[in-house]
Every structure is written in C-alpha cells, then in structure tokens.
Short mmCIF file of N, CA, C and O in Angstrom, two decimals:
data_model
loop_
_atom_site.label_atom_id
_atom_site.label_comp_id
_atom_site.label_asym_id
_atom_site.label_seq_id
_atom_site.Cartn_x
_atom_site.Cartn_y
_atom_site.Cartn_z
N UNK A 6 6.58 13.17 -4.87
CA UNK A 6 6.15 12.02 -4.39
C UNK A 6 7.29 11.33 -3.55
O UNK A 6 8.38 11.58 -3.62
N UNK A 7 6.80 10.49 -2.70
CA UNK A 7 7.65 9.80 -1.73
C UNK A 7 8.50 8.71 -2.38
O UNK A 7 8.39 8.35 -3.58
N UNK A 8 9.21 7.95 -1.50
CA UNK A 8 10.03 6.92 -1.97
C UNK A 8 9.25 5.76 -2.67
O UNK A 8 9.74 5.02 -3.56
N UNK A 9 8.00 5.60 -2.16
CA UNK A 9 7.23 4.49 -2.74
C UNK A 9 6.96 4.66 -4.18
O UNK A 9 7.14 3.83 -4.89
N UNK A 10 6.76 5.96 -4.58
CA UNK A 10 6.59 6.18 -6.09
C UNK A 10 7.77 5.84 -6.80
O UNK A 10 7.67 5.63 -8.08
N UNK A 11 8.93 5.93 -6.23
CA UNK A 11 10.09 5.57 -6.95
C UNK A 11 10.49 4.06 -7.02
O UNK A 11 11.44 3.73 -7.71
N UNK A 12 9.89 3.37 -6.17
CA UNK A 12 10.05 1.98 -6.19
C UNK A 12 9.33 1.34 -7.34
O UNK A 12 8.78 1.93 -8.09
N UNK A 13 9.67 -0.03 -7.52
CA UNK A 13 9.09 -0.66 -8.63
C UNK A 13 7.82 -1.44 -8.21
O UNK A 13 7.56 -1.56 -7.09
N UNK A 14 6.94 -1.79 -9.12
CA UNK A 14 5.68 -2.31 -8.83
C UNK A 14 5.41 -3.69 -9.33
O UNK A 14 4.33 -3.93 -9.84
N UNK A 15 6.25 -4.53 -9.29
CA UNK A 15 6.00 -5.96 -9.56
C UNK A 15 6.64 -6.81 -8.49
O UNK A 15 7.77 -6.78 -8.29
N UNK A 16 5.80 -7.47 -7.76
CA UNK A 16 6.21 -8.22 -6.67
C UNK A 16 6.57 -9.58 -7.17
O UNK A 16 5.88 -10.17 -7.99
N UNK A 17 7.63 -10.20 -6.56
CA UNK A 17 8.06 -11.55 -6.92
C UNK A 17 7.70 -12.45 -5.81
O UNK A 17 8.31 -12.35 -4.71
N UNK A 18 6.90 -13.32 -6.00
CA UNK A 18 6.41 -14.38 -4.99
C UNK A 18 7.47 -15.40 -4.86
O UNK A 18 8.11 -15.83 -5.86
N UNK A 19 7.65 -15.94 -3.62
CA UNK A 19 8.55 -17.17 -3.54
C UNK A 19 8.12 -18.30 -4.35
O UNK A 19 6.88 -18.50 -4.44
N UNK A 20 9.06 -18.99 -4.93
CA UNK A 20 8.68 -20.28 -5.63
C UNK A 20 8.17 -21.28 -4.70
O UNK A 20 8.44 -21.24 -3.52
N UNK A 21 7.20 -22.19 -5.17
CA UNK A 21 6.60 -23.20 -4.23
C UNK A 21 7.70 -24.09 -3.64
O UNK A 21 7.46 -24.57 -2.52
N UNK A 22 8.80 -24.25 -4.32
CA UNK A 22 9.80 -25.18 -3.82
C UNK A 22 10.83 -24.40 -2.87
O UNK A 22 11.90 -24.87 -2.42
N UNK A 23 10.53 -23.13 -2.67
CA UNK A 23 11.36 -22.34 -1.71
C UNK A 23 12.60 -21.69 -2.48
O UNK A 23 13.42 -21.09 -1.91
N UNK A 24 12.62 -21.91 -3.84
CA UNK A 24 13.79 -21.43 -4.66
C UNK A 24 13.51 -19.87 -4.98
O UNK A 24 12.96 -19.13 -4.15
N UNK A 25 14.07 -19.51 -6.18
CA UNK A 25 14.04 -18.09 -6.49
C UNK A 25 12.61 -17.62 -6.61
O UNK A 25 11.68 -18.32 -7.07
N UNK A 26 12.40 -16.36 -6.31
CA UNK A 26 11.09 -15.82 -6.43
C UNK A 26 10.52 -15.87 -7.91
O UNK A 26 11.30 -15.77 -8.85
N UNK A 27 9.15 -16.09 -8.00
CA UNK A 27 8.58 -16.12 -9.27
C UNK A 27 7.82 -14.75 -9.53
O UNK A 27 7.25 -14.22 -8.65
N UNK A 28 7.82 -14.26 -10.75
CA UNK A 28 6.99 -13.08 -11.08
C UNK A 28 5.45 -13.31 -10.86
O UNK A 28 5.12 -14.43 -11.19
N UNK A 29 4.75 -12.16 -10.53
CA UNK A 29 3.29 -12.28 -10.45
C UNK A 29 2.70 -12.53 -11.83
O UNK A 29 3.33 -12.33 -12.78
N UNK A 30 1.33 -12.99 -11.85
CA UNK A 30 0.65 -13.14 -13.05
C UNK A 30 0.51 -11.85 -13.88
O UNK A 30 0.54 -11.92 -15.05
N UNK A 31 0.23 -10.77 -13.10
CA UNK A 31 0.08 -9.45 -13.80
C UNK A 31 0.54 -8.38 -12.98
O UNK A 31 0.73 -8.51 -11.69
N UNK A 32 0.87 -7.14 -13.55
CA UNK A 32 1.32 -5.95 -12.75
C UNK A 32 0.09 -5.47 -11.92
O UNK A 32 -0.99 -5.83 -12.08
N UNK A 33 0.45 -4.46 -11.16
CA UNK A 33 -0.58 -3.80 -10.43
C UNK A 33 -0.29 -2.29 -10.36
O UNK A 33 0.76 -1.87 -10.69
N UNK A 34 -1.27 -1.57 -9.94
CA UNK A 34 -1.15 -0.09 -9.82
C UNK A 34 -0.86 0.14 -8.23
O UNK A 34 -1.19 -0.74 -7.45
N UNK A 35 -0.54 1.45 -7.86
CA UNK A 35 -0.26 1.75 -6.49
C UNK A 35 -0.95 3.09 -6.12
O UNK A 35 -0.71 4.11 -6.68
N UNK A 36 -1.92 2.97 -5.11
CA UNK A 36 -2.63 4.15 -4.56
C UNK A 36 -1.74 4.52 -3.31
O UNK A 36 -1.60 3.83 -2.40
N UNK A 37 -1.39 5.77 -3.29
CA UNK A 37 -0.63 6.31 -2.19
C UNK A 37 -1.56 7.42 -1.52
O UNK A 37 -2.17 8.17 -2.15
N UNK A 38 -1.38 7.33 -0.15
CA UNK A 38 -2.29 8.29 0.72
C UNK A 38 -1.33 8.70 1.85
O UNK A 38 -0.42 7.96 2.18
N UNK A 39 -1.65 9.76 2.59
CA UNK A 39 -1.02 10.17 3.79
C UNK A 39 -1.09 9.00 4.89
O UNK A 39 -2.07 8.36 4.86
N UNK A 40 -0.03 8.86 5.67
CA UNK A 40 -0.02 7.66 6.49
C UNK A 40 -1.24 7.56 7.49
O UNK A 40 -1.70 6.50 7.73
N UNK A 41 -1.62 8.62 8.05
CA UNK A 41 -2.70 8.67 9.03
C UNK A 41 -3.97 8.13 8.39
O UNK A 41 -4.65 7.25 8.91
N UNK A 42 -4.34 8.66 7.22
CA UNK A 42 -5.50 8.14 6.47
C UNK A 42 -5.30 6.73 6.06
O UNK A 42 -6.29 5.96 6.15
N UNK A 43 -4.10 6.34 5.68
CA UNK A 43 -3.87 5.01 5.22
C UNK A 43 -3.94 4.01 6.41
O UNK A 43 -4.57 2.93 6.19
N UNK A 44 -3.52 4.36 7.52
CA UNK A 44 -3.51 3.40 8.71
C UNK A 44 -5.04 3.28 9.10
O UNK A 44 -5.47 2.11 9.41
N UNK A 45 -5.78 4.29 9.02
CA UNK A 45 -7.24 4.17 9.35
C UNK A 45 -7.93 3.29 8.34
O UNK A 45 -8.69 2.44 8.78
N UNK A 46 -7.55 3.48 7.11
CA UNK A 46 -8.23 2.67 6.07
C UNK A 46 -7.87 1.20 6.22
O UNK A 46 -8.66 0.28 6.00
N UNK A 47 -6.60 0.89 6.56
CA UNK A 47 -6.23 -0.46 6.77
C UNK A 47 -7.02 -1.11 7.84
O UNK A 47 -7.46 -2.28 7.80
N UNK A 48 -7.15 -0.38 9.08
CA UNK A 48 -8.03 -0.85 10.09
C UNK A 48 -9.47 -1.10 9.70
O UNK A 48 -10.05 -2.15 9.98
N UNK A 49 -10.03 -0.12 8.98
CA UNK A 49 -11.36 -0.32 8.43
C UNK A 49 -11.43 -1.53 7.52
O UNK A 49 -12.43 -2.42 7.76
N UNK A 50 -10.52 -1.79 6.61
CA UNK A 50 -10.51 -2.89 5.77
C UNK A 50 -10.33 -4.18 6.50
O UNK A 50 -10.92 -5.20 6.16
N UNK A 51 -9.50 -4.24 7.46
CA UNK A 51 -9.27 -5.44 8.25
C UNK A 51 -10.36 -5.83 9.22
O UNK A 51 -10.55 -6.93 9.66
N UNK A 52 -11.21 -4.71 9.65
CA UNK A 52 -12.32 -5.04 10.55
C UNK A 52 -13.66 -5.49 9.77
O UNK A 52 -14.42 -5.91 10.47
N UNK A 53 -13.60 -5.40 8.49
CA UNK A 53 -14.90 -5.69 7.81
C UNK A 53 -15.20 -7.19 7.95
O UNK A 53 -14.46 -7.95 8.43
N UNK A 54 -16.48 -7.45 7.59
CA UNK A 54 -16.91 -8.87 7.69
C UNK A 54 -16.13 -9.78 6.92
O UNK A 54 -15.90 -10.96 7.24
N UNK A 55 -15.58 -9.37 5.80
CA UNK A 55 -14.58 -10.19 5.03
C UNK A 55 -13.38 -9.25 4.81
O UNK A 55 -13.41 -8.37 3.92
N UNK A 56 -12.29 -9.33 5.64
CA UNK A 56 -11.13 -8.47 5.51
C UNK A 56 -10.68 -8.52 4.01
O UNK A 56 -10.59 -9.65 3.51
N UNK A 57 -10.50 -7.30 3.49
CA UNK A 57 -10.15 -7.26 2.07
C UNK A 57 -9.04 -6.20 1.82
O UNK A 57 -9.39 -5.17 1.25
N UNK A 58 -7.91 -6.51 2.25
CA UNK A 58 -6.83 -5.52 2.06
C UNK A 58 -5.67 -6.39 1.43
O UNK A 58 -5.28 -7.49 1.96
N UNK A 59 -4.96 -5.83 0.43
CA UNK A 59 -3.82 -6.47 -0.18
C UNK A 59 -2.63 -5.88 0.50
O UNK A 59 -2.64 -5.18 1.50
N UNK A 60 -1.46 -6.22 -0.12
CA UNK A 60 -0.19 -5.59 0.36
C UNK A 60 -0.24 -4.07 0.51
O UNK A 60 -0.70 -3.42 -0.33
N UNK A 61 0.53 -3.66 1.58
CA UNK A 61 0.55 -2.21 1.83
C UNK A 61 2.12 -1.97 2.18
O UNK A 61 2.64 -2.57 2.97
N UNK A 62 2.56 -0.86 1.51
CA UNK A 62 3.95 -0.46 1.76
C UNK A 62 4.04 0.94 2.37
O UNK A 62 3.03 1.69 2.26
N UNK A 63 5.09 1.25 3.10
CA UNK A 63 5.27 2.65 3.65
C UNK A 63 6.57 3.23 3.06
O UNK A 63 7.50 2.47 2.67
N UNK A 64 6.53 4.52 2.91
CA UNK A 64 7.81 5.15 2.53
C UNK A 64 8.74 5.12 3.69
O UNK A 64 8.43 4.85 4.85
N UNK A 65 10.00 5.49 3.35
CA UNK A 65 11.07 5.56 4.34
C UNK A 65 10.80 6.57 5.52
O UNK A 65 11.15 6.23 6.66
N UNK A 66 10.13 7.61 5.27
CA UNK A 66 9.85 8.67 6.33
C UNK A 66 8.50 8.31 7.00
O UNK A 66 8.19 8.97 7.90
N UNK A 67 7.83 7.27 6.55
CA UNK A 67 6.47 6.82 7.04
C UNK A 67 5.49 8.07 6.94
O UNK A 67 4.66 8.29 7.76
N UNK A 68 5.65 8.77 5.78
CA UNK A 68 4.74 9.93 5.46
C UNK A 68 3.62 9.38 4.69
O UNK A 68 2.50 9.94 4.69
N UNK A 69 3.77 8.36 3.85
CA UNK A 69 2.72 7.80 2.97
C UNK A 69 2.64 6.38 3.08
O UNK A 69 3.66 5.58 3.31
N UNK A 70 1.46 5.83 2.80
CA UNK A 70 1.25 4.36 2.68
C UNK A 70 0.82 4.14 1.17
O UNK A 70 0.16 4.93 0.58
N UNK A 71 1.18 2.98 0.66
CA UNK A 71 0.91 2.62 -0.72
C UNK A 71 0.07 1.29 -0.73
O UNK A 71 0.53 0.28 -0.16
N UNK A 72 -1.11 1.27 -1.36
CA UNK A 72 -1.89 0.05 -1.48
C UNK A 72 -1.80 -0.49 -2.86
O UNK A 72 -2.02 0.26 -3.80
N UNK A 73 -1.50 -1.76 -2.94
CA UNK A 73 -1.47 -2.36 -4.36
C UNK A 73 -2.93 -2.67 -4.75
O UNK A 73 -3.70 -3.19 -3.96
N UNK A 74 -3.17 -2.18 -5.95
CA UNK A 74 -4.57 -2.38 -6.53
C UNK A 74 -4.44 -2.98 -7.93
O UNK A 74 -3.33 -2.94 -8.52
N UNK A 75 -5.50 -3.41 -8.50
CA UNK A 75 -5.40 -4.09 -9.86
C UNK A 75 -4.85 -3.10 -10.93
O UNK A 75 -5.09 -1.92 -10.78
N UNK A 76 -4.23 -3.62 -11.92
CA UNK A 76 -3.86 -2.75 -13.03
C UNK A 76 -4.93 -2.07 -13.72
O UNK A 76 -5.98 -2.58 -13.74
N UNK A 77 -4.79 -0.87 -14.16
CA UNK A 77 -5.81 -0.10 -14.76
C UNK A 77 -6.56 0.84 -13.81
O UNK A 77 -7.41 1.70 -14.26
N UNK A 78 -6.31 0.66 -12.51
CA UNK A 78 -7.04 1.54 -11.51
C UNK A 78 -6.65 2.93 -11.71
O UNK A 78 -7.58 3.84 -11.61
N UNK A 79 -5.45 3.27 -11.97
CA UNK A 79 -5.01 4.66 -12.12
C UNK A 79 -5.83 5.43 -13.15
O UNK A 79 -6.07 6.62 -13.02
N UNK A 80 -6.36 4.79 -14.24
CA UNK A 80 -7.01 5.48 -15.30
C UNK A 80 -8.33 6.16 -14.82
O UNK A 80 -8.66 7.16 -15.35
N UNK A 81 -8.84 5.58 -13.76
CA UNK A 81 -10.15 6.16 -13.26
C UNK A 81 -10.13 6.72 -11.80
O UNK A 81 -11.05 7.02 -11.33
N UNK A 82 -8.80 6.69 -11.19
CA UNK A 82 -8.70 7.01 -9.79
C UNK A 82 -8.82 8.61 -9.72
O UNK A 82 -8.02 9.29 -10.40
N UNK A 83 -9.69 9.15 -8.90
CA UNK A 83 -9.83 10.50 -8.69
C UNK A 83 -10.18 11.00 -7.32
O UNK A 83 -10.85 11.96 -7.06
N UNK A 84 -9.68 10.18 -6.33
CA UNK A 84 -10.00 10.52 -4.99
C UNK A 84 -9.00 11.59 -4.47
O UNK A 84 -7.81 11.50 -4.56
N UNK A 85 -9.61 12.72 -4.02
CA UNK A 85 -8.84 13.79 -3.52
C UNK A 85 -7.95 13.33 -2.40
O UNK A 85 -8.37 12.58 -1.54
N UNK A 86 -6.75 13.89 -2.27
CA UNK A 86 -5.82 13.53 -1.08
C UNK A 86 -5.05 12.28 -1.42
O UNK A 86 -4.30 11.81 -0.48
N UNK A 87 -5.18 11.71 -2.59
CA UNK A 87 -4.42 10.43 -2.85
C UNK A 87 -3.89 10.50 -4.31
O UNK A 87 -4.31 11.35 -5.07
N UNK A 88 -3.12 9.58 -4.67
CA UNK A 88 -2.53 9.48 -5.91
C UNK A 88 -2.50 7.95 -6.36
O UNK A 88 -2.33 7.11 -5.54
N UNK A 89 -2.77 7.71 -7.55
CA UNK A 89 -2.57 6.29 -8.10
C UNK A 89 -1.68 6.34 -9.28
O UNK A 89 -1.79 7.00 -10.27
N UNK A 90 -0.56 5.54 -9.10
CA UNK A 90 0.48 5.44 -10.12
C UNK A 90 0.13 4.22 -10.92
O UNK A 90 0.09 3.05 -10.43
N UNK A 91 0.16 4.38 -12.34
CA UNK A 91 -0.11 3.33 -13.25
C UNK A 91 1.29 2.71 -13.35
O UNK A 91 2.25 3.37 -13.73
N UNK A 92 1.34 1.37 -13.19
CA UNK A 92 2.56 0.66 -13.46
C UNK A 92 2.53 -0.07 -14.83
O UNK A 92 3.40 -0.12 -15.55
N UNK A 93 1.52 -0.87 -14.95
CA UNK A 93 1.30 -1.58 -16.30
C UNK A 93 2.53 -2.29 -16.73
O UNK A 93 2.81 -2.27 -17.87
N UNK A 94 3.25 -2.94 -15.77
CA UNK A 94 4.41 -3.62 -16.23
C UNK A 94 5.63 -2.88 -16.72
O UNK A 94 6.48 -3.30 -17.39
N UNK A 95 5.60 -1.46 -16.30
CA UNK A 95 6.74 -0.64 -16.74
C UNK A 95 7.91 -0.78 -15.98
O UNK A 95 8.76 0.03 -15.98
N UNK A 96 8.08 -1.89 -15.19
CA UNK A 96 9.28 -2.17 -14.46
C UNK A 96 9.34 -1.54 -13.09
O UNK A 96 10.35 -1.59 -12.42
N UNK A 97 8.26 -0.89 -12.68
CA UNK A 97 8.22 -0.49 -11.32
C UNK A 97 8.20 -1.64 -10.40
O UNK A 97 7.19 -2.41 -10.51
N UNK A 98 9.12 -1.93 -9.57
CA UNK A 98 9.27 -3.24 -8.80
C UNK A 98 9.35 -2.94 -7.27
O UNK A 98 10.07 -2.01 -6.83
N UNK A 99 8.53 -3.69 -6.49
CA UNK A 99 8.71 -3.70 -5.05
C UNK A 99 9.23 -5.07 -4.66
O UNK A 99 8.34 -6.00 -4.62
N UNK A 100 10.40 -5.27 -4.53
CA UNK A 100 10.83 -6.62 -4.11
C UNK A 100 10.41 -7.04 -2.75
O UNK A 100 10.03 -6.15 -2.01
N UNK A 101 10.33 -8.36 -2.51
CA UNK A 101 10.10 -8.75 -1.16
C UNK A 101 11.09 -8.12 -0.31
O UNK A 101 12.32 -8.45 -0.45
N UNK A 102 10.75 -7.38 0.72
CA UNK A 102 11.71 -6.75 1.57
C UNK A 102 12.02 -7.51 2.72
O UNK A 102 11.24 -8.24 3.33
N UNK A 103 13.33 -7.52 3.05
CA UNK A 103 13.73 -8.32 4.22
C UNK A 103 13.42 -7.64 5.55
O UNK A 103 12.86 -6.55 5.52
N UNK A 104 13.70 -8.17 6.57
CA UNK A 104 13.49 -7.53 7.89
C UNK A 104 14.33 -6.27 7.90
O UNK A 104 15.45 -6.23 7.55
N UNK A 105 13.72 -5.13 8.24
CA UNK A 105 14.35 -3.88 8.20
C UNK A 105 14.98 -3.46 9.59
O UNK A 105 14.22 -3.65 10.56
N UNK A 106 16.26 -3.09 9.62
CA UNK A 106 16.79 -2.70 10.83
C UNK A 106 16.19 -1.40 11.31
O UNK A 106 15.74 -0.56 10.52
N UNK A 107 16.05 -1.25 12.59
CA UNK A 107 15.65 0.05 13.10
C UNK A 107 16.68 1.12 12.91
O UNK A 107 17.90 0.90 12.94
N UNK A 108 16.24 2.29 12.40
CA UNK A 108 17.22 3.42 12.22
C UNK A 108 17.90 3.87 13.43
O UNK A 108 17.35 3.81 14.55
N UNK A 109 19.14 4.28 13.24
CA UNK A 109 19.95 4.80 14.44
C UNK A 109 20.07 6.30 14.15
O UNK A 109 20.36 6.74 13.09
N UNK A 110 19.99 7.09 15.27
CA UNK A 110 20.12 8.51 15.12
C UNK A 110 19.14 9.12 14.09
O UNK A 110 18.05 8.96 14.17
N UNK A 111 19.64 9.92 13.22
CA UNK A 111 19.04 10.58 12.21
C UNK A 111 18.96 9.81 10.88
O UNK A 111 18.43 10.42 9.87
N UNK A 112 19.33 8.57 10.87
CA UNK A 112 19.23 7.80 9.66
C UNK A 112 17.70 7.53 9.24
O UNK A 112 17.03 7.02 10.09
N UNK A 113 17.51 7.79 7.96
CA UNK A 113 16.09 7.70 7.54
C UNK A 113 15.83 6.15 7.39
O UNK A 113 16.77 5.39 7.12
N UNK A 114 14.62 5.81 7.80
CA UNK A 114 14.28 4.31 7.61
C UNK A 114 13.98 3.99 6.22
O UNK A 114 13.30 4.83 5.50
N UNK A 115 14.39 2.88 5.71
CA UNK A 115 14.00 2.50 4.35
C UNK A 115 12.61 2.16 4.19
O UNK A 115 11.90 1.86 5.08
N UNK A 116 12.05 2.25 2.96
CA UNK A 116 10.74 1.83 2.69
C UNK A 116 10.54 0.39 2.98
O UNK A 116 11.54 -0.37 3.03
N UNK A 117 9.37 -0.05 3.35
CA UNK A 117 9.14 -1.38 3.86
C UNK A 117 7.63 -1.67 3.73
O UNK A 117 6.71 -0.95 3.31
N UNK A 118 7.35 -2.97 4.06
CA UNK A 118 5.99 -3.49 4.05
C UNK A 118 5.39 -3.25 5.33
O UNK A 118 5.80 -3.48 6.36
N UNK A 119 4.13 -2.64 5.34
CA UNK A 119 3.19 -2.64 6.49
C UNK A 119 2.51 -3.97 6.46
O UNK A 119 2.43 -4.62 7.58
N UNK A 120 1.96 -4.32 5.39
CA UNK A 120 1.33 -5.67 5.23
C UNK A 120 2.02 -6.39 3.99
O UNK A 120 1.83 -5.96 2.80
N UNK A 121 2.87 -7.33 4.17
CA UNK A 121 3.71 -7.93 3.17
C UNK A 121 2.75 -8.89 2.28
O UNK A 121 1.74 -9.36 2.61
N UNK A 122 3.19 -8.99 0.98
CA UNK A 122 2.57 -10.02 0.16
C UNK A 122 2.54 -11.41 0.75
O UNK A 122 3.42 -11.69 1.57
N UNK A 123 1.50 -12.12 0.50
CA UNK A 123 1.48 -13.47 1.17
C UNK A 123 0.73 -13.58 2.46
O UNK A 123 0.13 -14.51 2.67
N UNK A 124 0.66 -12.39 3.19
CA UNK A 124 -0.14 -12.35 4.37
C UNK A 124 -1.40 -11.74 4.04
O UNK A 124 -2.25 -11.56 5.05
N UNK A 125 -1.70 -11.30 2.89
CA UNK A 125 -2.98 -10.55 2.55
C UNK A 125 -3.57 -11.09 1.28
O UNK A 125 -3.02 -11.99 0.60
N UNK A 126 -4.60 -10.47 0.75
CA UNK A 126 -5.23 -10.71 -0.56
C UNK A 126 -4.05 -10.32 -1.54
O UNK A 126 -3.20 -9.39 -1.17
N UNK A 127 -4.15 -10.57 -2.77
CA UNK A 127 -3.17 -10.15 -3.78
C UNK A 127 -3.20 -8.70 -4.04
O UNK A 127 -2.03 -8.15 -4.19
N UNK A 128 -4.27 -8.07 -4.04
CA UNK A 128 -4.45 -6.62 -4.23
C UNK A 128 -5.63 -6.21 -3.49
O UNK A 128 -6.53 -7.07 -3.11
N UNK A 129 -5.78 -4.91 -3.18
CA UNK A 129 -7.05 -4.36 -2.62
C UNK A 129 -8.00 -3.92 -3.73
O UNK A 129 -7.55 -3.26 -4.71
N UNK A 130 -9.28 -4.21 -3.63
CA UNK A 130 -10.36 -3.82 -4.47
C UNK A 130 -10.41 -2.28 -4.45
O UNK A 130 -10.56 -1.74 -3.41
N UNK A 131 -10.31 -1.66 -5.59
CA UNK A 131 -10.21 -0.14 -5.58
C UNK A 131 -11.66 0.43 -5.06
O UNK A 131 -11.50 1.44 -4.44
N UNK A 132 -12.69 -0.18 -5.33
CA UNK A 132 -13.92 0.35 -4.92
C UNK A 132 -14.02 0.30 -3.35
O UNK A 132 -14.45 1.16 -2.64
N UNK A 133 -13.60 -0.82 -2.87
CA UNK A 133 -13.61 -1.06 -1.31
C UNK A 133 -12.54 -0.14 -0.71
O UNK A 133 -12.85 0.50 0.31
N UNK A 134 -11.34 0.12 -1.36
CA UNK A 134 -10.37 0.96 -0.86
C UNK A 134 -10.92 2.42 -0.86
O UNK A 134 -10.75 3.13 0.14
N UNK A 135 -11.68 2.85 -1.94
CA UNK A 135 -12.18 4.19 -2.08
C UNK A 135 -13.14 4.44 -0.82
O UNK A 135 -13.14 5.48 -0.19
N UNK A 136 -14.00 3.49 -0.53
CA UNK A 136 -14.92 3.60 0.56
C UNK A 136 -14.22 3.70 1.91
O UNK A 136 -14.59 4.58 2.78
N UNK A 137 -13.16 2.83 2.10
CA UNK A 137 -12.38 2.85 3.36
C UNK A 137 -11.66 4.21 3.54
O UNK A 137 -11.63 4.69 4.62
N UNK A 138 -11.05 4.66 2.45
CA UNK A 138 -10.37 6.03 2.51
C UNK A 138 -11.34 7.10 2.86
O UNK A 138 -11.03 8.05 3.58
N UNK A 139 -12.47 7.10 2.31
CA UNK A 139 -13.51 8.10 2.50
C UNK A 139 -13.97 8.05 3.99
O UNK A 139 -14.06 9.14 4.66
N UNK A 140 -14.19 6.82 4.60
CA UNK A 140 -14.56 6.61 5.87
C UNK A 140 -13.44 7.14 6.80
O UNK A 140 -13.68 7.81 7.81
N UNK A 141 -12.27 6.77 6.55
CA UNK A 141 -11.07 7.21 7.25
C UNK A 141 -10.94 8.81 7.29
O UNK A 141 -10.74 9.25 8.31
N UNK A 142 -11.14 9.35 6.15
CA UNK A 142 -11.09 10.84 6.14
C UNK A 142 -12.10 11.49 7.05
O UNK A 142 -11.84 12.42 7.78
N UNK A 143 -13.37 10.86 6.95
CA UNK A 143 -14.38 11.40 7.86
C UNK A 143 -14.03 11.26 9.36
O UNK A 143 -14.29 12.09 10.22
N UNK A 144 -13.53 10.01 9.65
CA UNK A 144 -13.16 9.74 11.10
C UNK A 144 -12.06 10.75 11.46
O UNK A 144 -12.08 11.31 12.69
N UNK A 145 -11.06 11.04 10.72
CA UNK A 145 -9.96 11.92 11.00
C UNK A 145 -10.44 13.29 11.24
O UNK A 145 -10.24 14.07 12.13
N UNK A 146 -11.35 13.73 10.30
CA UNK A 146 -11.99 15.09 10.30
C UNK A 146 -12.77 15.24 11.68
O UNK A 146 -12.68 16.29 12.32
N UNK A 147 -13.52 14.27 11.99
CA UNK A 147 -14.30 14.27 13.24
C UNK A 147 -13.38 14.38 14.49
O UNK A 147 -13.70 15.13 15.42
N UNK A 148 -12.40 13.53 14.42
CA UNK A 148 -11.43 13.45 15.54
C UNK A 148 -10.77 14.84 15.76
O UNK A 148 -10.62 15.36 16.87
N UNK A 149 -10.32 15.41 14.60
CA UNK A 149 -9.62 16.68 14.69
C UNK A 149 -10.51 17.81 15.16
O UNK A 149 -10.18 18.80 15.65
N UNK A 150 -11.90 17.66 14.82
CA UNK A 150 -12.81 18.65 15.06
C UNK A 150 -13.20 18.70 16.66
O UNK A 150 -13.88 19.60 17.16
N UNK A 151 -12.88 17.64 17.32
CA UNK A 151 -13.30 17.51 18.75
C UNK A 151 -12.22 18.21 19.71
O UNK A 151 -12.43 18.17 20.91
N UNK A 152 -11.24 18.74 19.11
CA UNK A 152 -10.27 19.42 20.01
C UNK A 152 -10.56 20.78 20.53
O UNK A 152 -11.06 21.71 20.17
#
C-alpha cells in the first residue's frame, strides 16, 4: 500500500478561535484508488447537481488518491481496483497538511491534500463514491479503447 495507508486517519479541525486544532466528532475510513480513476471520480463528484466529495489525499508518488468515508465503510467495501482501510479510531491520523514545497530533482513529494478538509463535505458518501468510481472506470476503459 502507498504512503496514504501508513498515515493516520483522524483529522484535526482548527479551533473556532483559531487556536489548537480540535479532534473530529468521529473517525473515518479511507478508500484508496489509482490516481487516474480517483481524479476522474473527483471530477464526476464535483460536477454533480449537488457536489458531494469529502477530503481527498494523495500519496507522495501521486500513484493513489484516498477518499475519506464514514467509519464502518470498510466492512462492506468490495469494489475491485480499490481498497478501504478501517480506521475506527485506531490512531491513523492525517494531520492538516501545510503548503507542500515542490520536490527538487529526484526527491519524492510528500503526501498531501488534493481536497483539504474544510473546503469540502466532511466525508464522501460511500454509495455516491462507488457510483463515481464505476463511472470513472468506464470512462477510462472507453478512452483507452479509442487508441
């Protein structure tokens, strides 16, 4: 698994007074997919009549994207080509990431937010994500078949 899976999965929101970050109300699970399919799914989710995408992270090599989904999603997740990591408060944390410097030379890029918390819904609905990932896979298959 990529760096995303080794990160932790409890995001700390900034305090209302701008002080120290506060822990979220509950943990979440993380669905990871290949970056191409994930980017297509993000576009699909954001183009919908009601955009419905939560925070999304990328691994350092930009090989995978991770969608934050409600806790318990991993128990029933069975979408081929993806994985869902159960966190259930086990200390997997994704801290709010600062601005990331561009890598120099062969330096690998650190994991970071594609869509940071606070700019999105708290999590992505797993049923909506499943549909978007399926549509993304069909679009990619059609595009690749046109060559």
